[in-house]
Coordinates of C-alpha atoms in Angstrom, one line a residue:
Chain A
X1 CA 42.4 -6.1 -5.4
X2 CA 42.3 -7.7 -2.1
X3 CA 38.9 -9.4 -1.6
X4 CA 37.0 -8.5 1.5
X5 CA 34.2 -10.4 3.3
X6 CA 30.7 -9.4 2.2
X7 CA 29.4 -9.8 5.7
X8 CA 31.1 -10.1 9.0
X9 CA 29.2 -10.8 12.2
X10 CA 31.1 -10.0 15.4
X11 CA 30.1 -11.1 18.8
X12 CA 26.4 -11.3 18.2
X13 CA 24.3 -11.9 21.3
X14 CA 20.6 -12.3 21.5
X15 CA 18.4 -13.6 24.3
X16 CA 14.7 -13.8 24.8
X17 CA 14.3 -12.8 28.5
X18 CA 16.6 -15.1 30.4
X19 CA 16.8 -17.6 27.6
X20 CA 19.9 -17.0 25.4
X21 CA 19.3 -17.7 21.7
X22 CA 22.6 -16.7 20.2
X23 CA 25.8 -16.4 22.3
X24 CA 28.8 -14.6 21.0
X25 CA 28.4 -15.7 17.3
X26 CA 31.2 -14.5 15.1
X27 CA 31.7 -15.4 11.4
X28 CA 32.4 -14.0 8.0
X29 CA 30.7 -14.6 4.7
X30 CA 32.5 -14.1 1.4
X31 CA 31.1 -13.2 -2.0
X32 CA 29.6 -16.2 -3.8
X33 CA 30.0 -18.4 -0.8
X34 CA 27.3 -20.7 0.6
X35 CA 27.4 -21.0 4.3
X36 CA 25.3 -23.7 6.0
X37 CA 24.1 -23.4 9.6
X38 CA 23.1 -26.7 11.1
X39 CA 21.9 -27.8 14.5
X40 CA 18.9 -29.2 16.2
X41 CA 15.6 -27.4 16.8
X42 CA 16.0 -24.6 19.3
X43 CA 19.7 -24.2 18.8
X44 CA 19.3 -20.6 17.7
X45 CA 19.8 -21.1 13.9
X46 CA 16.6 -19.3 12.8
X47 CA 17.1 -16.5 15.4
X48 CA 20.6 -16.0 14.1
X49 CA 19.2 -15.6 10.6
X50 CA 16.5 -13.2 11.7
X51 CA 19.0 -11.2 13.7
X52 CA 21.3 -10.9 10.7
X53 CA 18.3 -9.8 8.5
X54 CA 17.3 -7.2 11.2
X55 CA 14.0 -8.9 11.8
X56 CA 14.7 -9.2 15.5
X57 CA 16.8 -6.7 17.4
X58 CA 20.1 -7.9 18.9
X59 CA 21.4 -7.3 22.4
X60 CA 25.0 -6.7 21.4
X61 CA 27.5 -7.3 18.6
X62 CA 27.9 -6.0 15.1
X63 CA 26.6 -7.1 11.7
X64 CA 28.9 -5.4 9.2
X65 CA 27.8 -5.5 5.6
X66 CA 29.8 -4.3 2.6
X67 CA 27.3 -2.7 0.2
X68 CA 27.5 -2.7 -3.6
X69 CA 28.8 0.9 -3.3
X70 CA 31.6 -0.6 -1.2
X71 CA 30.6 1.0 2.1
X72 CA 30.6 -0.8 5.4
X73 CA 27.2 -0.6 7.1
X74 CA 26.5 -1.9 10.6
X75 CA 23.0 -3.3 10.1
X76 CA 22.4 -3.4 13.8
X77 CA 22.7 0.3 14.2
X78 CA 21.9 1.5 10.6
X79 CA 18.9 3.7 9.9
X80 CA 15.8 1.7 9.4
X81 CA 15.2 3.3 6.0
X82 CA 18.6 2.2 4.8
X83 CA 18.3 -1.3 6.2
X84 CA 14.9 -1.8 4.6
X85 CA 16.2 -0.5 1.3
X86 CA 19.1 -3.0 1.4
X87 CA 16.8 -5.8 2.3
X88 CA 14.7 -5.1 -0.7
X89 CA 17.6 -4.7 -3.1
X90 CA 20.8 -6.3 -2.2
X91 CA 19.4 -9.0 0.1
X92 CA 16.9 -11.7 -0.2
X93 CA 15.1 -13.8 2.4
X94 CA 13.6 -17.2 1.5
X95 CA 11.1 -18.4 4.1
X96 CA 10.5 -22.0 5.0
X97 CA 6.8 -21.6 4.2
X98 CA 6.4 -20.0 0.9
X99 CA 3.1 -18.5 1.9
X100 CA 5.0 -16.3 4.4
X101 CA 7.2 -14.9 1.7
X102 CA 4.7 -14.6 -1.1
X103 CA 1.7 -12.4 -1.7
X104 CA -0.9 -15.2 -2.0
X105 CA -3.6 -12.9 -3.4
X106 CA -1.6 -11.6 -6.2
X107 CA -0.5 -13.4 -9.4
X108 CA 2.9 -15.0 -9.9
X109 CA 3.9 -12.2 -12.2
X110 CA 3.0 -9.5 -9.7
X111 CA 4.9 -11.4 -7.0
X112 CA 8.1 -11.5 -9.1
X113 CA 7.6 -7.8 -10.2
X114 CA 7.0 -6.4 -6.7
X115 CA 10.6 -5.7 -5.8
X116 CA 11.2 -4.1 -9.1
X117 CA 8.1 -1.9 -8.8
X118 CA 9.3 -0.9 -5.3
X119 CA 12.5 0.3 -6.9
X120 CA 10.5 2.5 -9.2
X121 CA 10.2 0.4 -12.4
X122 CA 7.0 1.6 -14.0
X123 CA 6.9 -0.1 -17.4
X124 CA 4.3 -2.9 -17.5
X125 CA 5.8 -4.5 -20.6
X126 CA 9.3 -4.7 -19.2
X127 CA 8.0 -6.0 -15.8
X128 CA 6.1 -8.7 -17.5
X129 CA 9.1 -9.8 -19.6
X130 CA 11.3 -9.9 -16.6
X131 CA 8.7 -12.0 -14.8
X132 CA 8.6 -14.5 -17.7
X133 CA 12.3 -14.8 -17.8
X134 CA 12.5 -15.6 -14.1
X135 CA 9.7 -18.1 -14.3
X136 CA 11.7 -19.9 -16.9
X137 CA 14.8 -19.7 -14.8
X138 CA 13.1 -21.4 -11.9
X139 CA 11.3 -23.9 -14.1
X140 CA 7.7 -22.7 -13.7
X141 CA 5.6 -22.9 -16.9
X142 CA 5.4 -19.3 -18.3
X143 CA 1.7 -19.7 -19.1
X144 CA 1.0 -19.7 -15.3
X145 CA 2.2 -16.1 -14.9
X146 CA -1.3 -14.8 -14.2
X147 CA -2.2 -17.6 -11.8
X148 CA -2.4 -17.2 -8.1
X149 CA 0.4 -18.8 -6.0
X150 CA -2.4 -20.5 -4.1
X151 CA -3.0 -22.8 -7.1
X152 CA 0.7 -23.8 -7.2
X153 CA 2.2 -26.9 -5.7
X154 CA 4.5 -26.6 -2.7
X155 CA 7.6 -26.9 -4.8
X156 CA 6.4 -24.4 -7.3
X157 CA 5.6 -21.9 -4.6
X158 CA 9.0 -22.3 -3.1
X159 CA 10.6 -21.8 -6.6
X160 CA 8.4 -18.7 -7.1
X161 CA 9.6 -17.3 -3.8
X162 CA 13.2 -17.8 -4.9
X163 CA 12.5 -16.0 -8.2
X164 CA 10.8 -13.2 -6.4
X165 CA 13.9 -12.7 -4.2
X166 CA 16.5 -13.1 -7.0
X167 CA 14.9 -10.6 -9.4
X168 CA 16.8 -7.7 -8.0
X169 CA 20.1 -9.7 -8.3
X170 CA 20.7 -9.6 -4.5
X171 CA 24.3 -10.2 -3.2
X172 CA 23.2 -12.1 -0.2
X173 CA 20.2 -14.5 0.2
X174 CA 19.2 -15.9 3.5
X175 CA 17.3 -19.1 3.5
X176 CA 15.4 -20.6 6.4
X177 CA 14.9 -24.3 5.7
X178 CA 14.2 -23.8 2.0
X179 CA 13.4 -27.5 1.5
X180 CA 11.5 -28.1 4.7
X181 CA 8.1 -29.6 4.1
X182 CA 8.7 -30.7 0.6
X183 CA 8.8 -34.3 -0.4
X184 CA 12.1 -35.9 -1.3
X185 CA 12.0 -35.8 -5.1
X186 CA 10.8 -32.2 -5.1
X187 CA 13.6 -31.4 -2.6
X188 CA 16.2 -32.8 -4.9
X189 CA 15.0 -30.8 -7.8
X190 CA 14.9 -27.6 -5.7
X191 CA 18.5 -28.2 -4.5
X192 CA 19.7 -28.7 -8.1
X193 CA 18.0 -25.5 -9.0
X194 CA 19.5 -23.6 -6.1
X195 CA 23.0 -24.9 -6.9
X196 CA 22.6 -23.7 -10.4
X197 CA 21.3 -20.3 -9.5
X198 CA 23.9 -19.7 -6.9
X199 CA 26.6 -20.4 -9.4
X200 CA 25.0 -18.4 -12.2
X201 CA 24.4 -15.3 -10.2
X202 CA 27.3 -15.5 -7.9
X203 CA 25.2 -14.9 -4.9
X204 CA 26.3 -15.5 -1.3
X205 CA 23.9 -17.6 0.6
X206 CA 23.4 -18.4 4.3
X207 CA 21.2 -21.5 4.5
X208 CA 19.7 -22.7 7.8
X209 CA 18.8 -26.4 7.8
X210 CA 18.5 -29.3 10.1
X211 CA 19.0 -31.6 7.2
X212 CA 22.7 -32.6 6.9
X213 CA 22.0 -33.9 3.4
X214 CA 20.9 -30.5 2.2
X215 CA 23.9 -29.0 3.9
X216 CA 26.3 -31.4 2.2
X217 CA 24.8 -30.7 -1.2
X218 CA 24.5 -27.0 -1.0
X219 CA 27.0 -25.5 1.4
X220 CA 30.7 -24.8 1.0
X221 CA 31.2 -24.2 4.6
X222 CA 29.3 -25.2 7.7
X223 CA 28.6 -23.9 11.2
X224 CA 27.2 -26.2 13.8
X225 CA 25.1 -24.5 16.5
X226 CA 24.1 -25.8 19.8
X227 CA 22.3 -23.9 22.6
X228 CA 23.0 -20.6 20.8
X229 CA 26.7 -21.2 20.4
X230 CA 28.8 -22.1 17.4
X231 CA 30.5 -25.3 18.5
X232 CA 32.3 -26.2 15.3
X233 CA 32.9 -24.5 11.9
X234 CA 34.7 -25.6 8.8
X235 CA 34.6 -26.8 5.2
X236 CA 31.5 -28.9 4.7
X237 CA 33.2 -32.1 3.6
X238 CA 35.9 -31.9 6.2
X239 CA 33.4 -31.2 9.0
X240 CA 31.0 -33.9 8.0
X241 CA 33.7 -36.5 7.3
X242 CA 35.8 -35.8 10.3
X243 CA 33.7 -34.1 13.0
X244 CA 35.8 -33.0 16.0
X245 CA 33.2 -31.8 18.5
X246 CA 31.2 -34.4 20.4
X247 CA 27.9 -32.8 19.4
X248 CA 28.8 -32.7 15.7
X249 CA 29.8 -36.4 16.0
X250 CA 26.5 -37.1 17.5
X251 CA 24.7 -35.2 14.8
X252 CA 26.5 -36.9 12.0
X253 CA 26.0 -40.3 13.5
X254 CA 22.3 -39.7 13.9
X255 CA 21.6 -39.3 10.2
X256 CA 19.6 -42.2 8.8
X257 CA 21.0 -43.6 5.6
X258 CA 19.0 -45.7 3.2
Chain B
X1 CA -15.4 38.8 8.8
X2 CA -13.2 38.5 11.9
X3 CA -13.4 35.5 14.2
X4 CA -15.1 37.6 16.8
X5 CA -17.8 38.8 14.5
X6 CA -18.2 35.2 13.3
X7 CA -18.8 34.1 16.9
X8 CA -21.3 36.9 17.4
X9 CA -23.1 36.0 14.2
X10 CA -23.2 32.3 15.3
X11 CA -24.7 33.3 18.6
X12 CA -27.3 35.5 17.0
X13 CA -28.5 32.6 14.7
X14 CA -29.6 30.5 17.6
X15 CA -29.7 26.8 16.6
X16 CA -32.1 24.2 17.9
X17 CA -32.5 24.8 21.7
X18 CA -30.2 22.7 23.9
X19 CA -27.6 22.2 21.1
X20 CA -24.4 24.0 20.5
X21 CA -23.8 25.7 17.2
X22 CA -23.1 23.0 14.6
X23 CA -23.9 20.2 17.0
X24 CA -20.4 19.5 18.3
X25 CA -19.2 21.2 21.5
X26 CA -16.5 23.9 21.1
X27 CA -13.8 21.8 22.7
X28 CA -14.4 19.0 20.1
X29 CA -14.4 21.5 17.3
X30 CA -11.1 22.9 18.5
X31 CA -9.6 19.4 18.5
X32 CA -10.8 18.8 15.0
X33 CA -9.5 22.1 13.8
X34 CA -6.1 21.3 15.2
X35 CA -6.2 18.0 13.2
X36 CA -7.2 19.9 10.1
X37 CA -4.4 22.5 10.5
X38 CA -1.9 19.7 10.8
X39 CA -3.4 17.9 7.8
X40 CA -3.2 21.1 5.7
X41 CA 0.4 21.5 6.8
X42 CA 1.4 18.0 5.6
X43 CA -0.7 17.4 2.4
X44 CA -1.9 13.9 2.1
X45 CA -0.8 12.8 5.6
X46 CA -3.5 11.1 7.7
X47 CA -3.9 12.9 11.0
X48 CA -5.6 10.8 13.7
X49 CA -8.4 12.6 15.6
X50 CA -10.9 11.8 18.3
X51 CA -13.9 11.0 16.2
X52 CA -17.2 11.5 18.0
X53 CA -20.5 9.8 17.7
X54 CA -22.7 11.6 15.3
X55 CA -26.5 11.2 15.1
X56 CA -26.3 8.8 12.1
X57 CA -24.5 5.5 11.5
X58 CA -20.8 5.1 10.5
X59 CA -20.5 5.0 6.8
X60 CA -23.1 7.6 6.2
X61 CA -20.7 10.5 6.3
X62 CA -19.9 11.0 10.0
X63 CA -16.3 12.0 9.2
X64 CA -17.3 14.6 6.6
X65 CA -19.9 15.9 8.9
X66 CA -17.5 16.4 11.8
X67 CA -15.1 18.3 9.5
X68 CA -18.0 20.4 8.2
X69 CA -19.2 21.1 11.8
X70 CA -15.7 22.2 12.8
X71 CA -15.2 24.7 9.9
X72 CA -18.7 26.0 9.4
X73 CA -19.5 29.5 10.5
X74 CA -22.7 31.6 10.6
X75 CA -21.8 33.3 7.3
X76 CA -21.1 30.2 5.3
X77 CA -23.3 29.0 2.4
X78 CA -23.6 25.2 2.5
X79 CA -24.0 22.8 -0.4
X80 CA -24.3 19.1 0.2
X81 CA -24.1 16.5 -2.6
X82 CA -24.4 12.7 -2.8
X83 CA -23.2 11.1 -6.0
X84 CA -23.3 14.6 -7.6
X85 CA -27.0 15.1 -6.7
X86 CA -28.4 17.7 -4.3
X87 CA -31.7 15.9 -3.8
X88 CA -30.8 12.4 -2.7
X89 CA -31.6 11.1 0.8
X90 CA -28.1 11.4 2.2
X91 CA -27.6 14.9 0.9
X92 CA -31.0 16.1 2.0
X93 CA -30.6 14.7 5.5
X94 CA -27.1 16.2 6.1
X95 CA -28.2 19.6 4.7
X96 CA -31.3 19.6 6.9
X97 CA -29.2 18.6 9.9
X98 CA -26.8 21.5 9.4
X99 CA -29.6 24.0 8.8
X100 CA -31.2 23.0 12.1
X101 CA -28.0 23.1 13.9
X102 CA -26.5 26.3 12.5
X103 CA -29.2 28.2 10.5
X104 CA -26.7 28.8 7.7
X105 CA -27.9 29.5 4.2
X106 CA -27.8 26.6 1.8
X107 CA -27.6 26.5 -2.0
X108 CA -27.5 24.0 -4.8
X109 CA -25.3 26.3 -6.9
X110 CA -21.6 25.2 -6.8
X111 CA -20.5 28.7 -7.6
X112 CA -22.4 30.3 -4.6
X113 CA -21.4 27.8 -2.0
X114 CA -18.5 28.5 0.4
X115 CA -18.6 25.1 1.9
X116 CA -19.5 21.9 0.0
X117 CA -19.8 18.5 1.6
X118 CA -19.6 15.7 -0.9
X119 CA -20.0 12.0 -1.1
X120 CA -18.5 10.2 -4.2
X121 CA -18.2 13.2 -6.6
X122 CA -16.3 16.5 -7.2
X123 CA -18.7 19.1 -8.7
X124 CA -18.2 19.7 -12.5
X125 CA -18.2 23.5 -12.1
X126 CA -14.6 24.4 -11.3
X127 CA -14.1 25.5 -7.7
X128 CA -12.7 28.9 -6.9
X129 CA -10.4 30.2 -4.1
X130 CA -12.0 30.5 -0.7
X131 CA -14.2 27.5 -1.1
X132 CA -13.9 24.4 1.0
X133 CA -14.7 20.9 -0.3
X134 CA -15.3 18.3 2.4
X135 CA -15.1 14.6 1.4
X136 CA -16.7 11.7 3.3
X137 CA -14.1 8.9 3.5
X138 CA -14.9 5.3 4.3
X139 CA -11.4 3.9 4.3
X140 CA -8.5 6.4 4.4
X141 CA -5.6 4.1 4.2
X142 CA -4.4 3.5 0.6
X143 CA -2.2 0.6 1.6
X144 CA -5.0 -1.2 3.5
X145 CA -5.7 -4.1 1.2
X146 CA -2.0 -4.7 0.5
X147 CA -0.7 -4.6 4.1
X148 CA -3.1 -5.4 6.9
X149 CA -0.9 -4.2 9.8
X150 CA -1.5 -0.5 10.8
X151 CA 2.0 -0.3 12.3
X152 CA 3.5 -1.5 9.0
X153 CA 1.5 0.9 6.8
X154 CA 2.5 3.8 9.0
X155 CA 6.1 2.8 8.6
X156 CA 5.7 2.5 4.8
X157 CA 4.2 6.0 4.7
X158 CA 7.1 7.3 6.9
X159 CA 9.7 5.8 4.5
X160 CA 7.6 6.4 1.4
X161 CA 7.7 2.8 0.4
X162 CA 5.0 2.9 -2.1
X163 CA 6.2 0.4 -4.7
X164 CA 3.6 -2.1 -3.6
X165 CA 0.8 0.2 -4.8
X166 CA 1.9 -0.6 -8.3
X167 CA 1.4 -4.3 -7.7
X168 CA -2.3 -3.7 -7.6
X169 CA -2.3 -1.8 -10.8
X170 CA -0.2 -4.5 -12.4
X171 CA -2.8 -7.1 -11.4
X172 CA -5.5 -4.9 -13.1
X173 CA -3.6 -4.9 -16.3
X174 CA -2.7 -8.5 -16.3
X175 CA -6.4 -9.5 -15.7
X176 CA -8.3 -6.9 -17.7
X177 CA -5.7 -5.5 -20.1
X178 CA -6.0 -2.0 -18.7
X179 CA -6.0 -0.3 -15.3
X180 CA -9.5 -1.2 -14.2
X181 CA -9.5 0.6 -10.9
X182 CA -12.4 2.9 -11.5
X183 CA -12.9 4.8 -8.3
X184 CA -10.9 5.7 -5.2
X185 CA -7.9 5.9 -7.5
X186 CA -4.5 6.1 -5.6
X187 CA -2.7 9.4 -5.9
X188 CA 0.6 10.8 -4.8
X189 CA 0.1 14.2 -3.1
X190 CA 2.7 16.9 -3.3
X191 CA 5.2 14.2 -4.4
X192 CA 5.3 12.7 -0.9
X193 CA 2.2 11.0 0.6
X194 CA 0.1 8.3 -1.1
X195 CA -3.5 9.1 -0.6
X196 CA -7.0 7.7 -1.2
X197 CA -9.2 10.3 -2.7
X198 CA -12.4 8.7 -1.2
X199 CA -14.7 6.8 -3.6
X200 CA -14.9 9.5 -6.3
X201 CA -14.8 8.1 -9.9
X202 CA -11.4 8.3 -11.5
X203 CA -13.0 10.8 -13.8
X204 CA -12.8 13.3 -10.9
X205 CA -9.2 12.4 -9.8
X206 CA -7.6 15.0 -12.1
X207 CA -9.8 17.7 -10.5
X208 CA -7.9 17.4 -7.3
X209 CA -4.7 18.5 -9.0
X210 CA -3.9 22.2 -8.5
X211 CA -7.4 22.9 -7.3
X212 CA -8.1 26.4 -6.1
X213 CA -10.3 25.2 -3.2
X214 CA -9.2 23.7 0.1
X215 CA -10.0 20.0 0.1
X216 CA -10.6 18.3 3.4
X217 CA -11.1 14.6 3.9
X218 CA -12.8 13.1 7.0
X219 CA -13.1 9.4 8.0
X220 CA -15.3 9.1 11.0
X221 CA -15.1 5.4 11.7
X222 CA -11.3 5.2 11.0
X223 CA -10.7 8.5 12.9
X224 CA -8.5 10.1 10.4
X225 CA -8.5 13.6 8.7
X226 CA -6.3 14.5 5.8
X227 CA -6.2 17.4 3.4
X228 CA -5.1 18.7 0.0
X229 CA -4.4 22.5 0.3
X230 CA -5.2 24.8 -2.6
X231 CA -2.9 24.5 -5.6
X232 CA -1.3 21.3 -4.5
X233 CA 0.2 18.7 -6.9
X234 CA -1.8 15.5 -7.0
X235 CA -0.6 12.8 -9.3
X236 CA -2.5 9.6 -10.1
X237 CA -0.3 6.4 -10.2
X238 CA 0.2 4.7 -13.5
X239 CA 2.6 2.7 -15.7
X240 CA 4.7 4.3 -18.4
X241 CA 3.1 2.1 -21.1
X242 CA -0.4 2.2 -19.5
X243 CA -0.9 5.9 -18.6
X244 CA -3.7 7.2 -16.4
X245 CA -7.0 7.7 -18.3
X246 CA -10.4 8.8 -17.3
X247 CA -13.7 7.2 -18.4
X248 CA -15.4 8.2 -21.7
X249 CA -19.0 7.7 -22.7
X250 CA -20.4 6.8 -26.1
X251 CA -23.1 9.5 -25.8
X252 CA -23.6 13.0 -24.5
X253 CA -25.9 13.8 -21.6
X254 CA -29.5 13.2 -22.8
X255 CA -30.7 16.3 -20.9
X256 CA -28.1 19.0 -21.4
X257 CA -26.0 17.6 -24.2
X258 CA -22.7 17.9 -22.2
X259 CA -19.8 15.9 -23.6
X260 CA -17.4 16.5 -20.8
X261 CA -19.2 15.7 -17.5
X262 CA -19.5 12.4 -15.6
X263 CA -22.6 10.6 -16.9
X264 CA -24.9 8.1 -15.1
X265 CA -26.5 5.4 -17.1
X266 CA -30.2 5.2 -16.4
X267 CA -32.2 2.1 -17.5
X268 CA -35.6 3.2 -18.9
X269 CA -37.4 0.0 -19.6
X270 CA -36.9 -3.8 -19.9
X271 CA -36.3 -3.6 -23.7
X272 CA -32.8 -2.2 -23.6
X273 CA -33.8 1.4 -23.4
X274 CA -31.4 3.6 -21.6
X275 CA -30.2 7.2 -21.3
X276 CA -27.0 8.8 -20.1
X277 CA -27.4 11.8 -17.8
X278 CA -25.1 14.1 -15.9
X279 CA -24.5 12.9 -12.3
X280 CA -24.0 16.5 -11.2
X281 CA -27.6 17.8 -11.1
X282 CA -26.6 21.4 -10.5
X283 CA -24.3 21.5 -13.5
X284 CA -26.9 19.8 -15.7
X285 CA -29.6 22.2 -14.6
X286 CA -27.5 25.2 -15.1
X287 CA -26.6 24.1 -18.7
X288 CA -30.2 23.5 -19.5
X289 CA -31.1 27.0 -18.1
X290 CA -28.5 28.4 -20.4
X291 CA -30.3 26.8 -23.4
X292 CA -28.2 23.6 -23.9
X293 CA -30.4 20.7 -24.9
X294 CA -29.8 16.9 -25.1
X295 CA -31.8 14.7 -27.3
X296 CA -34.3 13.6 -24.6
X297 CA -34.7 17.0 -22.9
X298 CA -38.1 18.6 -22.6
X299 CA -38.8 21.2 -25.3
X300 CA -37.7 24.7 -24.5
X301 CA -40.0 26.4 -22.0
X302 CA -40.8 29.4 -24.2
X303 CA -42.0 27.1 -27.0
X304 CA -44.1 25.1 -24.6
X305 CA -45.8 28.3 -23.4
X306 CA -46.9 29.2 -26.9

C-alpha cells in the first residue's frame, strides 16, 4: 500500500482586513508525524492552526483531510456538520490555556467522558472506567476523578486537556503552545508525556510554539513562519543545526542557552 | 363550533370595557398563533415570538398567559393550576384575569376543562383528546447552563449535538450516586429536539410521552414558544446502567390514600410531625368524594351527620 498524506494544505490564504495572516501556505502532514510550526509572535502560526481546524474561515486554498474511512474531505468547503463531527472524533485541539479547552465547572471524569458521550456512549460504568484509564495515562492521580479542574495545578489541567482530546483516539491533534505558561520542570514532564503518547497512539501532531527547545524535542519536521509566510521547512535537526534562511538563522541565534 | 361562530360568541360575551377579548389585540394573537402552528409542526423546536408585556411580572407566567390568550375562545372551559393546586395565589389571579377578560367558564375538574394552564405540574387525571395543556416556562433552552452562547446552542440544536447533555447527568451520578436532577428533566422529543419540560417534577415527565392532549409551552421573558403535539414520542435522557426513574414516597396520601400521585410533604409541628398529601388538589378531592380515605382524612360525611 502506498502511504498517503493525512492532511495536505494547499495555497492557504487568510487575511484580517488588509493585514495578511497566512500567505500561500502549503504543506503536507503524514500519519504519525509531528510537525512543528515556529516563528515570532504575530507571524501567523496560531491563525494557521485555527484555519486548519476550521475555527476561522479562509480566503482561498484547500485543506484536504483523508478521513479514517479513506475519503478525501476539503475542510474549507465541507458541510459544517461533517466538519464538527470530524473535530470531535478524528481531531483534537489542545489550547494554550487549559481553561479554554476544559469545562471548568465539571469534574475531571466528565471532562474526559464528554467526547465519548457526544458520540453516544451511554453506559456510566464504562465511561468512568475509560476516564480512570486516561487519568492514569496522563499521570493524574485517579482519586481526583471527581474533582473540578479548577482545583488542579496548571500542569495537571494541561494533561487533563490532553486526555480529554485523546480519548476518542484522534488521528490528528493540533496544539497551540501546549507548554506556554508552565514552569520549566513541569514543561519537561509534559513534553516527555507528549512524546510517549504520540508514539503510543501513533497520532499526527501539529504543534505551534515559539520555543525552539520544545520544537527540537517534540517535532520531526519544522516550518518557520514569518509575516504569514513559510520561509523555511525541513527536518528539525537539519533546520536547527544548519539554518539557511536569514530569519531562521536569526531565530536560532537568539535562543538563550544556560 | 366554527371559527365564525366562535368569534360571534366572543363578541357576545363582552369582556371588561376598553379591553379586547383575552386582553391581547387580534394582531398579536395572530402572531402568537403562527408561532404555535410552527411549534406544533416541529415538535420540541423553540419558535421565537414577539412576547408582549403582560399585566404581571416576568417569571409569573407571562409566556403561558400569552399562549392561553392566543388559543382561548368563548366556548372554552378554563382550569388554572399552580403546583397542582387550583387555589394558590398565582392560579387564582390568572384564572380571575381570564374570566374578566373573556367571560369563559372555569372549572377545577381536569376532565371538564378544555384548556388548562399549569405551573410546575401535569394533572394526575389523564388528559383526553381535544384538551390543551399550557405550560409556563422560565428558561426554555435545555443547553443553557452547558453552553452560554445562544448562537452556539442554536447550532447544536440544528446539528443535534446533544452529547453534552449527558455530561450533566454524569456529574449527578458521580456526586450523588444516582441521577439527582429532580425537575425540568431533559427530554428528547420525537427523536429529534432536546427540550426542557418546564420545572415539572420528573415524576410528571413520563406523562408527556404519547399524551392525547396538545401541550404548548410559553416562555415570556425568553420569547420562545414550543410544543408537543398529541401522541408524540417524548424520551427522558438516561444512562444504560442508570435508567430514568421517578420519585417514590414512603407513604400514601394522608387524605385520599393514593399510592400513585405526586405527594407534597407538609410539616405539621416542630416535633417531627408530618404528612404526605397529593399536590393535585382536584385529583385528591375527587378520590375523597369517591370514598377513598387516607389515615388523616376527616371521617366520612354520612357518619359525621349521624
